[in-house]
Amino acid sequence: MSDPMRIRAAVKGEKVEVKILMSHVMETGQRKDAEGAVVPAHYITKVTASCNGRDVLSADWGPSVSKNPYLSFRFKGGAKGDKLKVTWTDTAGDSRSDEVSIG
Amino acid sequence: MNTPRATRRALLVGSLLLLAGAAQAETSTQDAIAEYREMFGDDNPAELWQSRGEALWHTARGPKQANLTACDLGLGPGVIEGAYAQLPRWFDDTQQVQDLETRLVSCVTTLQGIPREEFLKVKFGDGEKKSELEALTAYVVAASRGKPIALPMQHPAEQAAYALGKAAFSYRAGPHDFACATCHGDAGKRIRLQELPQLTTAAGAREAYTHWPAYRISQGELRTMEWRLQDCFRQQRLPQLKFGSEVAIGLTMFLAKNAEGGTLAAPGIKR
Amino acid sequence: MMLERRRFLQRLGHTGLAALTIASGLLPRLVRAADTRPAFAAEAIADALKALGIANPTKSDAIHFKAPDIAENGAAVPVEVESTLPGTREILLLVEKNPHVMSASFSFPDGTDAYVATRVKVAESSLIHAVVKTDAGAFYTDRLVKVTLGGCGG
Amino acid sequence: MISLRLPGVLAASLLAVSLPLYAAETAPDAAAAMQRSFEAKKQAGMDRLQQDEVQTLCTRYTTATLPAEAASRIQQASLATVKPPSDGQYLGDYKAGEKIAQTGTGLQSSDDPAKPNGGNCYACHQLASSELAYGTLGPSLQHYGKLRGQSPEMLALAWRKLYNAQADVPCSNMPRFGHQKILTEQQLKDVMAFLFDPASPVNQ
């Protein structure tokens, strides 16, 4: 069970500004752990975001997005109280969605 | 054959001319690094550890099926706000001077009945292997953000811990004759591009101590003071510092006392 | 100051800094991650772009690309890209010297700004390319980011 | 070895400090507390906590506060440990020297004992102008050979600095690369070449 994302979404003028921190190891498959064993590749490949069901962003990621990824974007047409839902899927087939109401 | 003193004077003049040129390149490097740090804003992944720690604090676990809301960090059971700003300190129930991390271990073992070895199996996280100690530490430390460090320092054992920390700080040993003081004893020094705070002064100690524990970008992990000291001794080529040992707590006491009055801003974000 | 800065930047690009960060084993090229998506498996910018159906993009300064001159650690390099080109659909980030150049691609439906900020891993001092796909073709800009070996070198 | 009879308390006593002293402060037996607080890990054994005379004195004093009489004793004893190159050749290969200067690993519990130790010179010194990631704990060594030339005195001084810096500056922070067997004789020669060879990047 993965840890929840920290999502900040707030109306700024006529746009909604979103800042997300995701908890993920983003292993490239080229790192060795403390005991010297190669840690297999394990990273987020797909991120989508929607506001009240309307797509507002989608992204394809490789292993060189930094560990515990940070993502920020802006969109129009969102209002205070609307639901912003963010979903990621990774190479292990795990997926996680978190939802916040826009501040 | 000119005397060594004359040769040295000639060298000094020669190198001073070069320093002027180097100094100018140096400031543009430090400015660029400051710019890099600035770009992280206040989006610190340490917050992910804080929320995991908050969940752990409030979840009933262990043989006693208890959470940690009765844990006394020195300001009374369950009080976390400002607790970190007054640690390390003496605790009557354990008859020891404890830092935050050893105190959390005491709470986990006594309140929840979880054996010490089990709780500390993953002391320092590594990717998938997550550390509960680091998460709980992040949660408690964040509740002292903005608070001035103010150590009780009444009990003789607290003063002895300070004295031991001060002595250990300059204990030179190992193949390289290193002590903490070798790198942290003078102002304005750096290793490579890594600036070194002078930890024996209030200004230097505050600059460093108030930002620990911190999220380490290079590892993608939140690291605590116990890890910081243990990893420093590893780089000093010394054997391994034991978790919660006299020297670990003594050094933390020495640094915290030197940093007294400084405003806590942890968890920080570091290289 | 400008001349000094340019010489300083050129000298840095391919000398001490590059060699020593490989030595630190940040991203050795030994083990291949088996990413099946062609663009993400590509090891050169041209191959990645070809896989995405992008033929040589034109350089444009209508793309604001903020990246640090020096990164104290290549594990996380903050980058921010905003395209003022009309009809921008996607922004792509590629790191030239990484074993796999393609870092990320972001696509913006109508109503979403052609803007994104994130953090990417840069194995060694390298050019980072920001490529923008618009209705009128593909454009790009790039930034040189120096990665230093921070810490006590141990 | 230095025939120093140290007073009973092996540990550091407290110096006059800028910070307020505490009434109940006692001089801790730091060495005993160190023994209790550490455990061996791989190649980093507990023997490494044992202090020799130089370490004991330089724990208690710095170069500036070291009493003159103890300073000259350290200097003479350290000078006696310096072994010049067995074949009389001070300079090795500057390219190998540069690698030693750039390599920060060696002798840590996390290091492979089979691999040669690094010198980590760039941690504390500026050397080649092209390397921006240099330290400032030690003086800049930029253009070291170009400035000094290769007279016997210069080569002997630099060799002494590398082999056992205490022979020049008692309680110096410079590690004793030769005496403590951190670098082999060949590695010391390669570092010397990196400093003195006109073709070395240090002298560009």
XYZ file of C-alpha atoms in Angstrom:
732
model
C 0.000 0.000 0.000
C 1.753 3.238 -1.084
C 1.744 6.476 0.888
C -0.691 9.263 -0.015
C 0.429 12.120 -2.283
C 0.573 15.626 -0.870
C -1.532 17.718 -3.255
C -1.950 21.477 -2.948
C -4.528 22.972 -5.368
C -5.664 26.577 -4.980
C -7.433 29.162 -7.118
C -5.011 31.900 -8.175
C -6.795 34.591 -10.211
C -8.761 32.759 -12.869
C -6.527 29.685 -12.803
C -6.000 26.780 -10.420
C -2.361 26.238 -9.358
C -1.475 22.647 -8.484
C 1.627 21.432 -6.600
C 2.050 17.693 -5.983
C 4.598 15.583 -4.068
C 4.368 11.837 -4.680
C 5.971 9.156 -2.529
C 7.803 6.827 -4.952
C 11.279 5.259 -5.147
C 11.699 5.903 -8.912
C 14.387 3.222 -9.139
C 16.291 3.312 -12.447
C 17.430 -0.319 -12.181
C 21.045 0.836 -12.149
C 21.465 1.518 -8.410
C 22.991 -0.840 -5.836
C 21.604 -0.920 -2.276
C 23.654 -0.776 0.922
C 24.503 -4.501 0.613
C 25.646 -4.049 -3.008
C 22.699 -5.778 -4.685
C 21.290 -4.130 -7.837
C 17.843 -2.688 -7.053
C 15.435 -3.556 -9.913
C 13.836 -0.787 -11.977
C 10.574 0.496 -10.428
C 9.246 3.896 -11.494
C 6.044 5.794 -12.317
C 5.263 5.639 -16.053
C 1.896 7.470 -16.250
C 0.320 10.403 -14.385
C -3.163 11.804 -15.032
C -5.090 14.605 -13.343
C -8.774 15.539 -13.676
C -10.988 18.266 -12.223
C -14.571 17.117 -11.522
C -13.964 14.371 -14.082
C -12.509 16.648 -16.803
C -8.925 15.771 -17.827
C -6.519 18.595 -17.066
C -3.135 16.896 -17.513
C -1.527 13.631 -18.543
C 2.156 12.749 -18.458
C 4.448 9.884 -19.455
C 7.519 9.453 -17.231
C 10.796 7.560 -17.439
C 13.177 6.515 -14.632
C 15.013 9.853 -14.666
C 12.167 11.752 -13.010
C 13.553 12.370 -9.507
C 12.688 10.114 -6.549
C 9.634 11.314 -4.557
C 8.505 13.222 -7.666
C 7.381 16.866 -7.643
C 4.913 18.130 -10.261
C 3.331 21.541 -10.703
C 0.889 22.764 -13.404
C -1.934 25.310 -13.889
C -5.361 25.124 -15.531
C -8.409 27.312 -16.138
C -12.048 26.484 -15.400
C -11.625 25.106 -11.855
C -13.388 26.633 -8.850
C -13.054 26.478 -5.070
C -14.526 23.194 -3.813
C -14.113 21.348 -7.137
C -12.489 17.917 -6.824
C -8.971 17.517 -8.226
C -8.031 13.857 -8.654
C -4.453 12.731 -9.427
C -3.514 9.162 -10.417
C -0.145 7.526 -11.027
C 0.694 4.067 -12.399
C 4.130 2.455 -12.206
C 6.216 -0.274 -13.855
C 5.145 -2.770 -11.165
C 1.530 -2.259 -12.176
C 0.803 -0.464 -8.888
C -1.491 2.513 -9.075
C -2.599 5.207 -6.661
C -5.234 7.946 -6.781
C -5.664 10.821 -4.369
C -8.275 13.534 -4.426
C -8.431 16.988 -2.816
C -10.995 19.762 -2.990
C -9.599 22.946 -4.520
C -8.917 25.688 -1.978
C 70.789 28.001 -0.437
C 67.988 30.346 0.645
C 66.491 29.701 4.035
C 63.084 27.940 4.186
C 61.616 31.171 5.657
C 62.583 33.156 2.508
C 61.212 30.490 0.205
C 57.952 30.413 2.097
C 57.619 34.198 1.859
C 58.130 33.979 -1.940
C 55.462 31.314 -2.196
C 53.022 33.360 -0.153
C 53.325 36.352 -2.492
C 52.926 34.064 -5.537
C 49.817 32.332 -4.269
C 48.161 35.539 -3.064
C 48.103 36.844 -6.635
C 46.375 33.661 -7.737
C 43.833 33.752 -4.941
C 42.331 36.972 -6.298
C 41.414 35.238 -9.587
C 40.178 32.101 -7.872
C 38.032 34.078 -5.446
C 36.058 35.638 -8.288
C 35.280 32.259 -9.871
C 34.439 30.959 -6.417
C 31.630 33.443 -5.677
C 29.920 32.721 -9.023
C 29.919 29.015 -8.080
C 28.464 29.659 -4.630
C 25.825 32.019 -6.114
C 24.859 29.335 -8.644
C 24.476 26.760 -5.873
C 22.354 29.180 -3.800
C 20.183 29.665 -6.898
C 19.834 25.873 -7.231
C 18.712 25.501 -3.600
C 16.237 28.358 -4.019
C 14.480 26.510 -6.849
C 13.121 23.861 -4.454
C 10.834 26.443 -2.855
C 8.897 25.005 0.067
C 7.943 21.776 -1.706
C 10.023 19.531 0.567
C 9.428 15.753 0.195
C 10.033 15.572 3.983
C 6.290 16.306 4.237
C 5.638 12.756 2.986
C 7.560 11.477 6.035
C 5.655 13.861 8.322
C 2.250 12.540 7.215
C 3.437 8.912 7.502
C 4.736 9.734 11.010
C 1.447 11.353 11.990
C -0.424 8.200 10.933
C 2.012 5.997 12.924
C 1.657 8.263 16.020
C -2.107 7.834 16.041
C -2.331 4.145 15.074
C -2.766 1.465 17.772
C -0.033 -1.131 17.211
C 2.091 -3.751 18.900
C 1.255 -6.396 21.542
C -0.382 -3.708 23.709
C -2.394 -2.402 20.754
C -1.710 1.199 21.810
C -0.905 4.332 19.829
C 1.704 6.914 20.879
C -0.559 9.735 22.046
C 0.546 9.082 25.661
C 4.246 9.358 24.785
C 5.984 11.964 27.002
C 8.743 13.769 25.086
C 9.522 15.973 28.085
C 6.593 18.385 28.018
C 3.969 15.912 29.264
C 2.187 12.897 27.769
C 1.262 13.421 24.102
C 2.651 16.963 23.929
C 4.718 17.246 20.731
C 4.503 20.977 20.038
C 7.864 22.480 21.013
C 9.121 19.160 22.431
C 12.063 18.851 19.999
C 13.244 22.378 20.914
C 14.009 21.121 24.450
C 15.829 17.898 23.633
C 18.127 16.119 24.532
C 17.132 16.103 28.195
C 17.055 13.922 31.343
C 14.093 11.575 31.803
C 13.251 10.262 35.276
C 11.439 7.138 33.994
C 14.441 5.881 32.009
C 17.048 7.517 34.304
C 18.905 8.679 31.158
C 19.606 11.717 29.046
C 17.776 10.966 25.792
C 17.583 12.558 22.352
C 14.311 12.521 20.362
C 15.111 9.243 18.620
C 15.986 7.215 21.739
C 12.969 8.741 23.484
C 10.687 7.565 20.638
C 12.174 4.075 21.024
C 11.333 4.170 24.765
C 7.721 5.143 23.979
C 7.333 2.444 21.309
C 8.750 -0.290 23.571
C 6.897 0.699 26.778
C 3.534 1.964 25.452
C 3.142 -0.398 22.480
C 5.252 -3.331 23.664
C 7.090 -3.513 20.317
C 10.598 -4.940 20.933
C 13.429 -2.458 20.347
C 15.175 -4.672 17.751
C 11.966 -5.061 15.748
C 11.278 -1.303 15.712
C 14.894 -0.529 14.793
C 15.199 -3.316 12.190
C 15.054 -0.580 9.503
C 16.606 2.335 11.433
C 17.566 4.270 8.300
C 15.321 3.883 5.250
C 16.572 2.773 1.826
C 14.037 2.959 -1.019
C 11.361 0.296 -0.409
C 12.664 -0.419 3.111
C 10.985 2.417 5.020
C 11.990 3.541 8.533
C 9.239 4.217 11.079
C 11.776 6.006 13.287
C 12.465 8.538 10.510
C 8.745 9.103 9.869
C 7.904 9.628 13.563
C 10.947 11.894 13.960
C 9.830 14.037 10.968
C 6.326 14.382 12.447
C 7.538 15.420 15.923
C 10.282 17.735 14.671
C 7.889 19.603 12.366
C 5.808 20.476 15.446
C 8.743 22.544 16.774
C 9.206 24.584 13.617
C 9.598 28.257 14.514
C 10.376 27.478 18.166
C 13.644 28.700 19.766
C 15.985 25.961 21.011
C 15.986 26.064 24.830
C 17.623 23.153 26.655
C 16.733 22.570 30.330
C 20.446 21.710 31.111
C 19.656 21.525 34.865
C 20.407 17.911 35.639
C 24.120 17.037 36.238
C 23.796 14.174 33.743
C 22.732 16.712 31.076
C 25.815 18.799 31.826
C 28.036 15.713 31.763
C 26.542 14.769 28.362
C 27.426 18.276 27.109
C 30.982 17.900 28.428
C 31.385 14.497 26.798
C 30.069 15.901 23.497
C 32.513 18.768 23.686
C 35.441 16.395 24.318
C 34.331 13.922 21.604
C 34.059 16.849 19.157
C 37.841 17.264 19.132
C 38.805 13.579 19.626
C 41.336 12.938 16.815
C 41.660 9.289 15.830
C 41.736 6.846 12.931
C 44.122 6.635 9.970
C 43.443 10.275 8.954
C 43.669 11.758 12.517
C 40.259 13.295 11.924
C 38.001 14.790 14.590
C 34.720 16.686 14.084
C 36.803 19.818 14.771
C 39.047 19.102 11.774
C 36.244 20.169 9.437
C 33.820 22.012 11.750
C 36.326 23.893 13.917
C 36.941 26.951 11.731
C 34.750 29.535 9.982
C 34.267 29.853 6.221
C 35.719 26.488 5.256
C 34.361 23.977 2.772
C 34.984 20.420 1.518
C 34.731 20.492 -2.268
C 31.769 22.848 -2.745
C 30.193 21.775 0.524
C 30.223 24.671 2.996
C 31.148 23.598 6.557
C 29.408 25.362 9.477
C 31.708 26.145 12.415
C 29.789 24.170 15.042
C 31.695 25.573 18.049
C 30.076 28.998 17.686
C 26.438 29.987 18.203
C 26.110 31.305 14.635
C 27.610 28.192 13.011
C 25.763 25.749 15.268
C 22.427 27.499 14.687
C 22.888 27.530 10.934
C 23.378 23.750 10.908
C 21.466 22.296 13.865
C 18.159 24.136 13.207
C 17.758 22.424 9.816
C 18.248 18.836 11.017
C 16.593 16.291 10.566
C 16.464 16.975 6.823
C 15.432 15.456 3.485
C 18.668 14.483 1.697
C 18.236 15.030 -2.065
C 21.289 12.860 -2.812
C 19.565 9.849 -1.213
C 15.897 10.748 -1.563
C 15.458 9.998 2.140
C 14.730 11.974 5.287
C 17.731 11.621 7.635
C 17.889 12.166 11.384
C 20.651 13.491 13.678
C 21.677 9.966 14.718
C 22.178 9.126 11.011
C 24.034 12.419 10.471
C 26.556 11.667 13.268
C 26.945 7.994 12.309
C 27.595 8.865 8.652
C 30.090 11.593 9.588
C 32.114 9.109 11.682
C 31.987 6.665 8.727
C 33.612 9.351 6.561
C 36.143 9.996 9.367
C 37.226 6.363 8.798
C 36.193 5.439 12.388
C 34.181 2.367 13.436
C 30.388 2.623 13.602
C 28.748 4.961 16.104
C 26.151 2.996 18.076
C 22.569 4.265 17.899
C 21.656 6.196 21.080
C 25.183 5.784 22.570
C 26.726 8.229 25.088
C 28.819 9.919 22.389
C 25.851 10.204 19.977
C 23.692 11.870 22.628
C 26.631 13.866 24.037
C 27.502 15.317 20.615
C 23.840 16.139 19.953
C 23.679 17.884 23.346
C 26.873 19.822 22.540
C 25.519 20.947 19.142
C 22.033 21.762 20.481
C 23.476 23.799 23.350
C 25.756 25.712 20.990
C 22.731 26.379 18.771
C 20.582 27.529 21.695
C 18.377 30.465 20.858
C 18.326 29.496 17.198
C 14.858 29.057 15.642
C 14.083 25.520 14.510
C 13.293 25.142 10.780
C 13.294 21.363 10.470
C 12.766 19.134 8.622
C 15.084 20.972 6.239
C 16.071 20.038 2.684
C 19.755 19.374 2.010
C 22.091 18.167 -0.704
C 32.207 39.509 -16.160
C 30.453 37.975 -19.170
C 33.680 36.797 -20.832
C 34.883 35.231 -17.575
C 31.500 33.558 -17.113
C 31.448 32.142 -20.672
C 34.968 30.739 -20.350
C 34.020 29.404 -16.933
C 30.944 27.686 -18.430
C 32.795 26.205 -21.423
C 35.686 24.895 -19.337
C 33.266 23.233 -16.962
C 31.207 21.499 -19.583
C 33.591 18.707 -20.438
C 36.380 18.593 -17.910
C 36.814 17.594 -14.267
C 33.153 17.683 -13.352
C 32.008 15.235 -16.026
C 34.655 12.638 -15.319
C 34.242 12.589 -11.569
C 30.467 12.186 -11.473
C 30.668 9.036 -13.620
C 33.300 7.761 -11.217
C 30.784 8.245 -8.416
C 28.673 5.607 -10.151
C 25.572 7.842 -10.159
C 24.202 6.190 -13.325
C 26.599 3.562 -14.706
C 25.698 2.413 -18.200
C 26.096 -1.256 -17.341
C 22.571 -2.411 -16.594
C 19.857 -1.600 -19.163
C 16.334 -0.861 -17.852
C 14.006 -2.630 -20.238
C 11.484 0.131 -20.977
C 9.370 -1.043 -23.919
C 8.257 2.445 -24.898
C 10.579 3.310 -27.826
C 11.106 6.954 -26.840
C 12.074 5.961 -23.270
C 14.386 3.199 -24.506
C 16.265 5.634 -26.786
C 19.870 6.508 -25.924
C 20.180 9.547 -28.189
C 18.011 12.649 -28.571
C 17.458 12.080 -32.322
C 16.199 8.507 -31.741
C 13.847 9.589 -28.962
C 12.342 12.353 -31.112
C 12.056 10.038 -34.120
C 10.168 7.537 -31.926
C 7.745 10.351 -31.076
C 7.304 11.314 -34.722
C 9.150 14.607 -34.241
C 11.513 15.670 -37.063
C 14.249 18.180 -36.225
C 12.513 20.831 -34.076
C 13.379 24.503 -34.636
C 15.129 26.417 -31.876
C 12.813 29.018 -30.351
C 13.172 31.560 -27.570
C 9.417 31.668 -27.111
C 9.983 28.764 -24.684
C 10.916 29.934 -21.164
C 13.112 27.229 -19.642
C 14.368 27.732 -16.085
C 17.117 25.334 -14.882
C 20.037 25.860 -12.504
C 23.543 26.601 -13.874
C 25.023 24.278 -11.272
C 23.211 21.419 -9.526
C 24.727 20.567 -6.127
C 23.465 17.039 -6.743
C 22.264 15.439 -9.992
C 19.643 13.342 -8.171
C 17.139 16.223 -8.304
C 17.452 19.137 -10.737
C 14.474 21.518 -10.582
C 13.233 22.509 -14.058
C 10.385 24.787 -15.120
C 9.165 25.147 -18.718
C 6.523 27.496 -20.141
C 5.706 27.720 -23.849
C 4.222 30.929 -25.225
C 4.005 29.335 -28.711
C 0.362 29.244 -29.878
C -1.329 25.825 -30.000
C 1.154 24.089 -27.690
C -0.028 20.501 -27.048
C 2.987 18.863 -25.355
C 6.242 19.649 -23.568
C 9.025 17.030 -23.516
C 12.150 16.954 -21.316
C 15.288 15.157 -22.547
C 18.681 14.969 -20.802
C 21.450 14.483 -23.372
C 24.037 12.718 -21.206
C 21.630 10.381 -19.346
C 21.789 6.667 -20.268
C 18.142 7.083 -21.441
C 17.706 10.612 -22.723
C 13.912 10.789 -22.452
C 12.841 12.013 -18.992
C 9.206 12.986 -19.293
C 6.490 14.248 -21.604
C 3.490 16.321 -20.504
C 0.347 16.885 -22.600
C -2.057 19.739 -22.015
C -5.760 19.544 -22.957
C -7.563 22.801 -23.824
C -7.761 25.083 -20.772
C -4.513 23.870 -19.243
C -1.483 26.211 -19.401
C 1.487 25.031 -21.493
C 3.526 25.116 -18.277
C 5.110 22.459 -16.063
C 7.589 22.325 -13.200
C 9.225 19.112 -11.978
C 12.596 17.678 -10.924
C 14.746 15.373 -13.042
C 17.875 13.277 -12.523
C 20.955 14.440 -14.460
C 23.744 11.805 -14.482
C 26.545 14.226 -15.345
C 26.952 17.779 -16.568
C 24.665 17.860 -19.557
C 22.444 19.841 -21.893
C 18.741 19.459 -21.015
C 16.390 19.879 -23.981
C 12.842 21.210 -23.660
C 10.941 20.226 -26.826
C 7.489 21.696 -27.514
C 4.913 20.112 -29.872
C 2.413 22.634 -31.307
C -0.241 22.506 -34.030
C 2.330 24.292 -36.249
C 5.229 21.837 -35.662
C 7.956 21.198 -33.102
C 10.284 23.700 -31.391
C 12.974 23.426 -28.698
C 15.390 25.203 -26.412
C 18.112 23.859 -24.088
C 20.089 24.677 -20.945
C 23.517 23.474 -19.793
C 23.412 22.182 -16.216
C 26.685 21.404 -14.415
C 26.457 18.608 -11.869
C 29.033 18.848 -9.089
C 30.157 16.038 -6.817
C 28.887 17.475 -3.558
C 29.708 16.179 -0.134
C 33.029 15.061 1.241
C 33.778 12.927 -1.824
C 33.619 9.829 0.375
C 58.463 7.083 19.454
C 57.903 10.106 21.632
C 58.829 9.233 25.236
C 56.079 11.355 26.643
C 54.774 10.644 30.110
C 51.279 12.036 29.934
C 49.574 13.043 33.165
C 47.153 10.408 34.441
C 44.090 11.746 32.687
C 44.499 10.498 29.135
C 41.374 12.345 28.073
C 41.093 15.906 26.871
C 40.641 18.345 29.701
C 38.531 21.405 29.084
C 40.130 24.418 27.562
C 39.130 27.983 28.299
C 36.025 28.207 26.151
C 34.062 31.028 24.749
C 30.871 29.283 25.964
C 29.911 29.509 29.656
C 31.294 26.664 31.775
C 28.818 24.637 33.812
C 29.424 24.143 37.513
C 28.921 20.378 37.420
C 31.055 19.948 34.322
C 33.715 17.368 34.859
C 36.442 16.318 32.492
C 34.927 13.181 31.007
C 37.047 10.179 30.274
C 36.396 10.623 26.552
C 38.484 7.674 25.423
C 36.466 5.221 27.590
C 33.157 6.732 26.439
C 34.345 6.441 22.813
C 35.061 2.735 23.366
C 31.555 2.198 24.741
C 29.895 4.213 21.982
C 31.337 2.522 18.873
C 31.422 -0.951 17.352
C 33.646 -2.412 14.661
C 32.246 -2.405 11.130
C 34.014 -4.264 8.312
C 37.528 -2.806 7.905
C 36.886 -0.033 10.447
C 37.955 -1.859 13.626
C 37.873 -0.582 17.204
C 41.684 -0.288 17.132
C 41.135 2.890 15.159
C 39.887 4.618 18.337
C 43.248 4.046 20.078
C 45.112 7.381 20.044
C 48.870 7.694 19.494
C 50.771 10.549 21.143
C 50.187 12.959 18.260
C 46.426 12.309 18.282
C 46.208 12.589 22.067
C 48.106 15.886 22.170
C 46.322 17.276 19.108
C 42.971 16.393 20.677
C 43.890 18.552 23.654
C 45.657 21.332 21.722
C 45.604 22.919 18.277
C 48.672 24.048 16.335
C 48.170 27.494 17.897
C 47.758 26.379 21.530
C 50.286 23.512 21.553
C 53.043 24.272 24.103
C 56.379 24.918 22.335
C 58.175 22.068 24.088
C 55.557 19.464 23.034
C 55.526 20.985 19.513
C 59.233 20.440 18.946
C 58.991 16.897 20.323
C 56.156 16.070 17.876
C 58.119 17.683 15.056
C 61.315 15.698 15.712
C 59.526 12.400 16.257
C 57.450 12.887 13.095
C 60.510 13.888 11.048
C 62.122 10.609 12.046
C 59.216 8.652 10.513
C 59.615 10.205 7.047
C 61.087 7.697 4.553
C 62.270 9.245 1.264
C 61.399 7.306 -1.942
C 63.278 3.969 -1.926
C 64.693 4.595 -5.448
C 65.340 8.274 -4.881
C 62.770 9.209 -7.564
C 60.255 11.739 -6.171
C 57.995 12.063 -9.232
C 55.671 9.357 -10.641
C 52.788 9.683 -13.140
C 50.713 12.879 -12.845
C 47.646 11.287 -14.521
C 47.545 8.629 -11.807
C 48.133 11.418 -9.290
C 45.073 13.300 -10.542
C 42.889 10.202 -10.099
C 44.159 9.869 -6.493
C 43.353 13.553 -5.874
C 39.828 13.089 -7.286
C 39.047 9.829 -5.433
C 37.451 10.340 -2.011
C 37.041 6.712 -1.002
C 39.454 4.455 0.853
C 39.571 2.992 4.406
C 35.930 3.726 5.208
C 33.798 0.873 6.559
C 31.811 1.235 3.309
C 34.918 0.878 1.079
C 36.332 -2.253 -0.565
C 39.714 -2.900 1.110
C 40.934 -4.523 -2.135
C 40.667 -1.209 -4.019
C 43.527 1.318 -3.718
C 42.838 4.218 -1.329
C 42.123 7.671 -2.716
C 43.848 10.764 -1.455
C 40.740 13.048 -1.710
C 43.083 16.049 -2.134
C 40.310 18.071 -3.840
C 38.269 17.780 -0.633
C 40.545 20.335 1.022
C 42.695 21.959 -1.683
C 42.370 23.820 -4.930
C 44.676 22.186 -7.497
C 43.968 22.307 -11.264
C 42.264 25.567 -12.271
C 39.807 23.548 -14.394
C 38.322 21.862 -11.300
C 35.755 24.127 -9.630
C 34.662 21.575 -6.973
C 37.623 22.084 -4.612
C 37.823 22.550 -0.856
C 39.278 25.345 1.224
C 40.312 23.585 4.461
C 43.893 23.550 3.133
C 45.765 26.284 1.209
C 45.357 26.544 -2.600
C 47.985 24.462 -4.428
C 47.226 26.034 -7.807
C 50.392 26.167 -10.010
C 52.281 24.378 -7.198
C 55.186 23.166 -9.382
C 55.248 26.196 -11.679
C 55.743 28.480 -8.645
C 58.295 26.353 -6.818
C 60.424 24.615 -9.417
C 61.894 21.156 -8.648
C 64.894 21.936 -6.391
C 65.869 19.142 -3.940
C 64.594 21.316 -1.061
C 61.196 21.795 -2.716
C 60.793 18.082 -3.487
C 61.839 17.111 0.055
C 59.452 19.671 1.619
C 56.462 18.480 -0.454
C 57.324 14.798 0.188
C 57.507 15.532 3.925
C 54.123 17.326 3.798
C 52.538 14.276 2.163
C 54.348 11.615 4.201
C 53.910 13.146 7.672
C 52.728 16.771 7.809
C 53.348 16.824 11.585
C 57.063 17.082 10.764
C 56.361 20.585 9.428
C 53.296 21.786 11.332
C 52.629 19.998 14.669
C 48.883 19.269 15.090
C 48.324 20.046 11.394
C 44.898 18.945 10.061
C 46.665 17.342 7.081
C 46.453 13.519 7.264
C 49.778 11.644 7.551
C 49.382 9.876 4.165
C 52.729 8.036 4.289
C 53.201 7.346 8.012
C 49.591 6.100 8.451
C 49.847 3.964 5.270
C 46.881 5.700 3.604
C 48.817 5.993 0.322
C 51.557 3.670 -0.959
C 54.989 5.021 -1.930
C 54.029 4.824 -5.638
C 50.780 6.731 -4.959
C 52.755 9.423 -3.091
C 55.079 9.726 -6.115
C 52.097 10.032 -8.455
C 50.601 12.818 -6.288
C 54.032 14.535 -6.282
C 54.008 14.390 -10.115
C 50.486 15.823 -10.179
C 51.895 18.739 -8.110
C 55.245 19.238 -9.860
C 55.073 17.906 -13.457
C 54.933 20.934 -15.853
C 52.437 18.997 -18.002
C 50.117 18.372 -15.018
C 46.783 20.268 -15.055
C 47.860 21.777 -11.707
C 50.513 23.777 -13.518
C 48.392 24.976 -16.462
